[in-house]
PDB file of C-alpha atoms in Angstrom:
ATOM      1  CA  MET M   1      -0.197   7.488  -4.180  1.00  0.00           C
ATOM      2  CA  ILE M   2       3.053   5.354  -4.176  1.00  0.00           C
ATOM      3  CA  VAL M   3       5.642   6.852  -6.276  1.00  0.00           C
ATOM      4  CA  SER M   4       9.256   5.844  -7.350  1.00  0.00           C
ATOM      5  CA  LEU M   5      11.775   8.738  -6.684  1.00  0.00           C
ATOM      6  CA  ASP M   6      11.967   9.795 -10.175  1.00  0.00           C
ATOM      7  CA  GLY M   7       8.064  10.129 -10.330  1.00  0.00           C
ATOM      8  CA  TYR M   8       6.768   6.472 -11.549  1.00  0.00           C
ATOM      9  CA  ILE M   9       3.709   4.847 -10.197  1.00  0.00           C
ATOM     10  CA  GLU M  10       4.438   1.925 -12.394  1.00  0.00           C
ATOM     11  CA  GLY M  11       7.516   0.407 -14.209  1.00  0.00           C
ATOM     12  CA  PRO M  12       7.895   0.128 -17.923  1.00  0.00           C
ATOM     13  CA  ASN M  13       5.749  -2.962 -18.104  1.00  0.00           C
ATOM     14  CA  ARG M  14       3.428  -1.996 -15.330  1.00  0.00           C
ATOM     15  CA  GLU M  15       5.087  -3.953 -12.794  1.00  0.00           C
ATOM     16  CA  LEU M  16       4.449  -3.294  -9.157  1.00  0.00           C
ATOM     17  CA  ASP M  17       7.258  -5.309  -7.359  1.00  0.00           C
ATOM     18  CA  TRP M  18       9.443  -2.559  -6.581  1.00  0.00           C
ATOM     19  CA  PHE M  19       7.145  -1.232  -3.428  1.00  0.00           C
ATOM     20  CA  ASP M  20       8.423  -1.829  -0.192  1.00  0.00           C
ATOM     21  CA  ASP M  21       5.766  -3.939   1.617  1.00  0.00           C
ATOM     22  CA  GLY M  22       7.789  -5.484   4.408  1.00  0.00           C
ATOM     23  CA  ASN M  23       7.998  -2.216   6.049  1.00  0.00           C
ATOM     24  CA  PRO M  24       5.910  -2.321   9.037  1.00  0.00           C
ATOM     25  CA  GLN M  25       5.945   1.522   9.488  1.00  0.00           C
ATOM     26  CA  PHE M  26       4.081   1.535   5.564  1.00  0.00           C
ATOM     27  CA  GLU M  27       1.747  -0.905   6.804  1.00  0.00           C
ATOM     28  CA  GLN M  28       0.382   0.756   9.838  1.00  0.00           C
ATOM     29  CA  TYR M  29       0.414   3.942   7.863  1.00  0.00           C
ATOM     30  CA  CYS M  30      -2.040   2.326   5.008  1.00  0.00           C
ATOM     31  CA  ASP M  31      -4.111   0.582   7.778  1.00  0.00           C
ATOM     32  CA  GLU M  32      -4.931   4.019   9.485  1.00  0.00           C
ATOM     33  CA  MET M  33      -5.202   5.630   6.006  1.00  0.00           C
ATOM     34  CA  ILE M  34      -7.806   2.988   4.807  1.00  0.00           C
ATOM     35  CA  ASP M  35     -10.079   3.599   8.545  1.00  0.00           C
ATOM     36  CA  SER M  36     -10.119   7.519   7.656  1.00  0.00           C
ATOM     37  CA  VAL M  37     -11.629   7.078   4.090  1.00  0.00           C
ATOM     38  CA  GLY M  38     -15.134   7.568   3.093  1.00  0.00           C
ATOM     39  CA  LEU M  39     -14.727   6.690  -0.553  1.00  0.00           C
ATOM     40  CA  ALA M  40     -11.954   5.263  -2.489  1.00  0.00           C
ATOM     41  CA  LEU M  41     -12.031   6.961  -6.111  1.00  0.00           C
ATOM     42  CA  TYR M  42     -10.544   4.937  -9.110  1.00  0.00           C
ATOM     43  CA  GLY M  43      -9.930   4.764 -12.597  1.00  0.00           C
ATOM     44  CA  ARG M  44     -10.907   1.939 -14.728  1.00  0.00           C
ATOM     45  CA  ARG M  45      -7.093   0.465 -14.937  1.00  0.00           C
ATOM     46  CA  ALA M  46      -6.776   0.999 -11.146  1.00  0.00           C
ATOM     47  CA  TYR M  47     -10.253  -0.190 -10.537  1.00  0.00           C
ATOM     48  CA  GLU M  48      -9.311  -3.527 -12.272  1.00  0.00           C
ATOM     49  CA  LEU M  49      -5.775  -3.814 -11.092  1.00  0.00           C
ATOM     50  CA  MET M  50      -7.739  -3.699  -7.621  1.00  0.00           C
ATOM     51  CA  LEU M  51     -10.309  -5.950  -8.459  1.00  0.00           C
ATOM     52  CA  GLY M  52      -7.653  -8.585  -9.630  1.00  0.00           C
ATOM     53  CA  TYR M  53      -6.412  -8.530  -6.272  1.00  0.00           C
ATOM     54  CA  TRP M  54      -8.263  -7.395  -3.252  1.00  0.00           C
ATOM     55  CA  PRO M  55     -11.285  -9.701  -3.430  1.00  0.00           C
ATOM     56  CA  ASN M  56      -9.037 -12.410  -3.706  1.00  0.00           C
ATOM     57  CA  ALA M  57      -6.921 -11.903  -0.626  1.00  0.00           C
ATOM     58  CA  GLU M  58      -9.641 -12.020   1.491  1.00  0.00           C
ATOM     59  CA  VAL M  59     -10.059 -16.098   0.265  1.00  0.00           C
ATOM     60  CA  ASN M  60      -6.400 -16.212   0.449  1.00  0.00           C
ATOM     61  CA  PRO M  61      -4.366 -13.881   2.868  1.00  0.00           C
ATOM     62  CA  ARG M  62      -0.895 -13.968   2.814  1.00  0.00           C
ATOM     63  CA  SER M  63      -1.050 -13.399   6.681  1.00  0.00           C
ATOM     64  CA  ALA M  64      -3.801 -11.956   9.106  1.00  0.00           C
ATOM     65  CA  ALA M  65      -2.881  -8.541   8.690  1.00  0.00           C
ATOM     66  CA  ASP M  66      -3.577  -8.643   5.354  1.00  0.00           C
ATOM     67  CA  LEU M  67      -6.873 -10.306   5.994  1.00  0.00           C
ATOM     68  CA  ALA M  68      -7.827  -7.552   8.200  1.00  0.00           C
ATOM     69  CA  PHE M  69      -6.752  -4.915   5.270  1.00  0.00           C
ATOM     70  CA  ALA M  70      -8.223  -6.891   2.409  1.00  0.00           C
ATOM     71  CA  ARG M  71     -11.806  -7.001   4.226  1.00  0.00           C
ATOM     72  CA  LYS M  72     -11.730  -3.283   4.815  1.00  0.00           C
ATOM     73  CA  MET M  73     -10.720  -2.930   0.758  1.00  0.00           C
ATOM     74  CA  ASN M  74     -13.414  -5.260   0.084  1.00  0.00           C
ATOM     75  CA  ALA M  75     -16.365  -3.356   2.367  1.00  0.00           C
ATOM     76  CA  LEU M  76     -14.895   0.162   1.042  1.00  0.00           C
ATOM     77  CA  PRO M  77     -17.568   2.218  -0.801  1.00  0.00           C
ATOM     78  CA  LYS M  78     -15.786   2.738  -4.456  1.00  0.00           C
ATOM     79  CA  LEU M  79     -16.279   4.914  -7.422  1.00  0.00           C
ATOM     80  CA  VAL M  80     -14.915   4.210 -10.709  1.00  0.00           C
ATOM     81  CA  LEU M  81     -14.715   7.070 -12.945  1.00  0.00           C
ATOM     82  CA  SER M  82     -15.035   5.087 -16.675  1.00  0.00           C
ATOM     83  CA  ARG M  83     -16.510   5.677 -19.635  1.00  0.00           C
ATOM     84  CA  THR M  84     -16.220   1.878 -20.814  1.00  0.00           C
ATOM     85  CA  LEU M  85     -16.292   0.123 -17.911  1.00  0.00           C
ATOM     86  CA  GLU M  86     -20.057  -1.810 -18.194  1.00  0.00           C
ATOM     87  CA  GLN M  87     -20.620  -3.050 -14.884  1.00  0.00           C
ATOM     88  CA  ALA M  88     -18.753  -3.175 -11.510  1.00  0.00           C
ATOM     89  CA  ALA M  89     -18.055  -6.531 -10.448  1.00  0.00           C
ATOM     90  CA  TRP M  90     -16.451  -5.302  -6.938  1.00  0.00           C
ATOM     91  CA  ASN M  91     -19.001  -5.032  -4.171  1.00  0.00           C
ATOM     92  CA  ASN M  92     -19.855  -1.322  -2.661  1.00  0.00           C
ATOM     93  CA  THR M  93     -19.231   0.313  -6.317  1.00  0.00           C
ATOM     94  CA  ARG M  94     -20.553   2.517  -8.611  1.00  0.00           C
ATOM     95  CA  ILE M  95     -19.593   3.790 -11.951  1.00  0.00           C
ATOM     96  CA  VAL M  96     -19.647   7.355 -13.112  1.00  0.00           C
ATOM     97  CA  ARG M  97     -19.446   7.912 -16.979  1.00  0.00           C
ATOM     98  CA  ASP M  98     -20.280  11.621 -17.322  1.00  0.00           C
ATOM     99  CA  ARG M  99     -20.395  14.720 -14.862  1.00  0.00           C
ATOM    100  CA  VAL M 100     -17.108  13.579 -13.399  1.00  0.00           C
ATOM    101  CA  ALA M 101     -16.641  17.348 -12.068  1.00  0.00           C
ATOM    102  CA  GLU M 102     -19.957  17.927 -10.788  1.00  0.00           C
ATOM    103  CA  THR M 103     -20.451  14.193  -9.005  1.00  0.00           C
ATOM    104  CA  ILE M 104     -17.272  14.628  -7.370  1.00  0.00           C
ATOM    105  CA  THR M 105     -17.944  18.196  -6.120  1.00  0.00           C
ATOM    106  CA  GLU M 106     -21.126  17.034  -4.656  1.00  0.00           C
ATOM    107  CA  LEU M 107     -19.587  14.363  -2.927  1.00  0.00           C
ATOM    108  CA  LYS M 108     -17.053  16.256  -1.488  1.00  0.00           C
ATOM    109  CA  ARG M 109     -19.836  18.472  -0.260  1.00  0.00           C
ATOM    110  CA  GLN M 110     -21.396  15.760   1.952  1.00  0.00           C
ATOM    111  CA  PRO M 111     -20.369  15.294   5.461  1.00  0.00           C
ATOM    112  CA  GLY M 112     -18.137  12.157   6.552  1.00  0.00           C
ATOM    113  CA  LYS M 113     -14.692  11.059   5.784  1.00  0.00           C
ATOM    114  CA  PRO M 114     -12.927  12.046   2.883  1.00  0.00           C
ATOM    115  CA  LEU M 115     -12.642  10.846  -0.796  1.00  0.00           C
ATOM    116  CA  VAL M 116      -9.403   9.584  -1.674  1.00  0.00           C
ATOM    117  CA  ALA M 117      -7.905   8.301  -5.255  1.00  0.00           C
ATOM    118  CA  TRP M 118      -5.573   5.751  -4.488  1.00  0.00           C
ATOM    119  CA  ALA M 119      -4.282   5.220  -8.006  1.00  0.00           C
ATOM    120  CA  GLY M 120      -3.994   6.179 -11.228  1.00  0.00           C
ATOM    121  CA  ALA M 121      -2.361   8.722 -13.158  1.00  0.00           C
ATOM    122  CA  GLY M 122      -4.951   9.569 -15.362  1.00  0.00           C
ATOM    123  CA  LEU M 123      -7.487   9.810 -12.627  1.00  0.00           C
ATOM    124  CA  VAL M 124      -5.300  12.180 -10.489  1.00  0.00           C
ATOM    125  CA  SER M 125      -4.727  14.369 -14.231  1.00  0.00           C
ATOM    126  CA  THR M 126      -8.824  14.474 -14.544  1.00  0.00           C
ATOM    127  CA  LEU M 127      -9.392  15.240 -10.871  1.00  0.00           C
ATOM    128  CA  ALA M 128      -6.551  18.158 -11.131  1.00  0.00           C
ATOM    129  CA  ARG M 129      -7.757  19.765 -14.163  1.00  0.00           C
ATOM    130  CA  HIS M 130     -11.254  20.217 -12.816  1.00  0.00           C
ATOM    131  CA  ASP M 131      -9.512  21.554  -9.482  1.00  0.00           C
ATOM    132  CA  LEU M 132     -11.045  18.525  -7.160  1.00  0.00           C
ATOM    133  CA  ILE M 133      -7.824  17.940  -5.706  1.00  0.00           C
ATOM    134  CA  ASP M 134      -7.503  19.250  -1.706  1.00  0.00           C
ATOM    135  CA  GLU M 135      -4.292  17.492  -0.978  1.00  0.00           C
ATOM    136  CA  TYR M 136      -1.839  15.156  -2.700  1.00  0.00           C
ATOM    137  CA  ARG M 137       0.092  12.639  -0.332  1.00  0.00           C
ATOM    138  CA  LEU M 138       3.045  11.031  -2.016  1.00  0.00           C
ATOM    139  CA  ILE M 139       4.510   7.686  -0.569  1.00  0.00           C
ATOM    140  CA  VAL M 140       7.903   7.845  -2.050  1.00  0.00           C
ATOM    141  CA  HIS M 141       9.819   4.627  -2.302  1.00  0.00           C
ATOM    142  CA  PRO M 142      14.032   5.030  -2.683  1.00  0.00           C
ATOM    143  CA  VAL M 143      13.987   3.419  -5.890  1.00  0.00           C
ATOM    144  CA  LEU M 144      14.676   4.992  -9.385  1.00  0.00           C
ATOM    145  CA  LEU M 145      12.606   3.149 -12.261  1.00  0.00           C
ATOM    146  CA  GLY M 146      14.016   4.841 -14.809  1.00  0.00           C
ATOM    147  CA  SER M 147      10.747   4.630 -17.187  1.00  0.00           C
ATOM    148  CA  GLY M 148       7.222   3.512 -16.838  1.00  0.00           C
ATOM    149  CA  THR M 149       4.028   5.371 -15.752  1.00  0.00           C
ATOM    150  CA  PRO M 150       4.429   8.672 -14.722  1.00  0.00           C
ATOM    151  CA  LEU M 151       2.626  10.337 -11.901  1.00  0.00           C
ATOM    152  CA  PHE M 152       2.007  13.257 -13.430  1.00  0.00           C
ATOM    153  CA  PRO M 153       1.846  12.851 -17.229  1.00  0.00           C
ATOM    154  CA  PRO M 154       2.395  15.943 -19.260  1.00  0.00           C
ATOM    155  CA  THR M 155      -1.279  17.957 -19.183  1.00  0.00           C
ATOM    156  CA  GLY M 156       0.140  21.354 -19.638  1.00  0.00           C
ATOM    157  CA  LEU M 157      -1.616  22.185 -16.492  1.00  0.00           C
ATOM    158  CA  ARG M 158       0.980  24.229 -14.048  1.00  0.00           C
ATOM    159  CA  GLN M 159       0.088  24.406 -10.413  1.00  0.00           C
ATOM    160  CA  LYS M 160       2.014  25.534  -7.531  1.00  0.00           C
ATOM    161  CA  LEU M 161       1.766  23.169  -4.360  1.00  0.00           C
ATOM    162  CA  ASP M 162       2.539  24.008  -0.704  1.00  0.00           C
ATOM    163  CA  LEU M 163       4.140  21.040   1.551  1.00  0.00           C
ATOM    164  CA  VAL M 164       2.151  20.984   4.440  1.00  0.00           C
ATOM    165  CA  ARG M 165       3.434  17.764   6.356  1.00  0.00           C
ATOM    166  CA  THR M 166       6.352  15.207   5.865  1.00  0.00           C
ATOM    167  CA  THR M 167       6.012  11.486   7.517  1.00  0.00           C
ATOM    168  CA  GLN M 168       9.211   9.412   7.664  1.00  0.00           C
ATOM    169  CA  LEU M 169       8.055   5.528   7.625  1.00  0.00           C
ATOM    170  CA  GLY M 170      10.972   3.521   8.568  1.00  0.00           C
ATOM    171  CA  ARG M 171      14.207   3.941   7.121  1.00  0.00           C
ATOM    172  CA  ASN M 172      13.286   4.306   3.585  1.00  0.00           C
ATOM    173  CA  LEU M 173       9.905   5.830   3.104  1.00  0.00           C
ATOM    174  CA  VAL M 174       8.639   9.337   2.986  1.00  0.00           C
ATOM    175  CA  VAL M 175       5.186  10.487   2.987  1.00  0.00           C
ATOM    176  CA  LEU M 176       4.976  14.141   1.269  1.00  0.00           C
ATOM    177  CA  CYS M 177       1.881  15.815   1.721  1.00  0.00           C
ATOM    178  CA  TYR M 178       0.958  18.916  -0.426  1.00  0.00           C
ATOM    179  CA  GLU M 179      -1.904  21.411  -0.597  1.00  0.00           C
ATOM    180  CA  PRO M 180      -2.861  23.146  -3.747  1.00  0.00           C
ATOM    181  CA  HIS M 181      -1.225  26.708  -3.181  1.00  0.00           C
ATOM    182  CA  ARG M 182      -4.441  29.250  -2.914  1.00  0.00           C
ATOM    183  CA  THR M 183      -4.100  32.646  -3.135  1.00  0.00           C
TER     184      THR M 183
END
């Protein structure tokens, strides 16, 4: 999850223009990350946001690297957790409307690459509530947005986490990796 230093994943008007996407280390990290993913998980809002960009990015790429990444995103199997989405317009996508915890648990038991939730505070809250998150990877951008969509909206859930790894990406970005504390 990409997050501002003050904990937001979107600005107050849902803007995403604050990402440091010109950082070659960040781009390499994202490229390596997508190669390690077996299934991308989305909530409806994040899915619709991605759907509005990635299929078109393959048609009108900004660069050769963007084209290569778009091809990977479009080929990746995707699962959308939504009660309201009627159909999946992005290729390799299926929708789960109910039995969310059971479906994700079943998918996690299957061999292969991991499941990754790339975007969506609601999705993260749902997965955390059902104890389905094995690792949090927060890519912290050095910006204070002041308001917006918090990564962790108030849920009443308290969970202790253990820092397991940090990675610096260039001068300004850091990846913080946490696992739920298991006693």
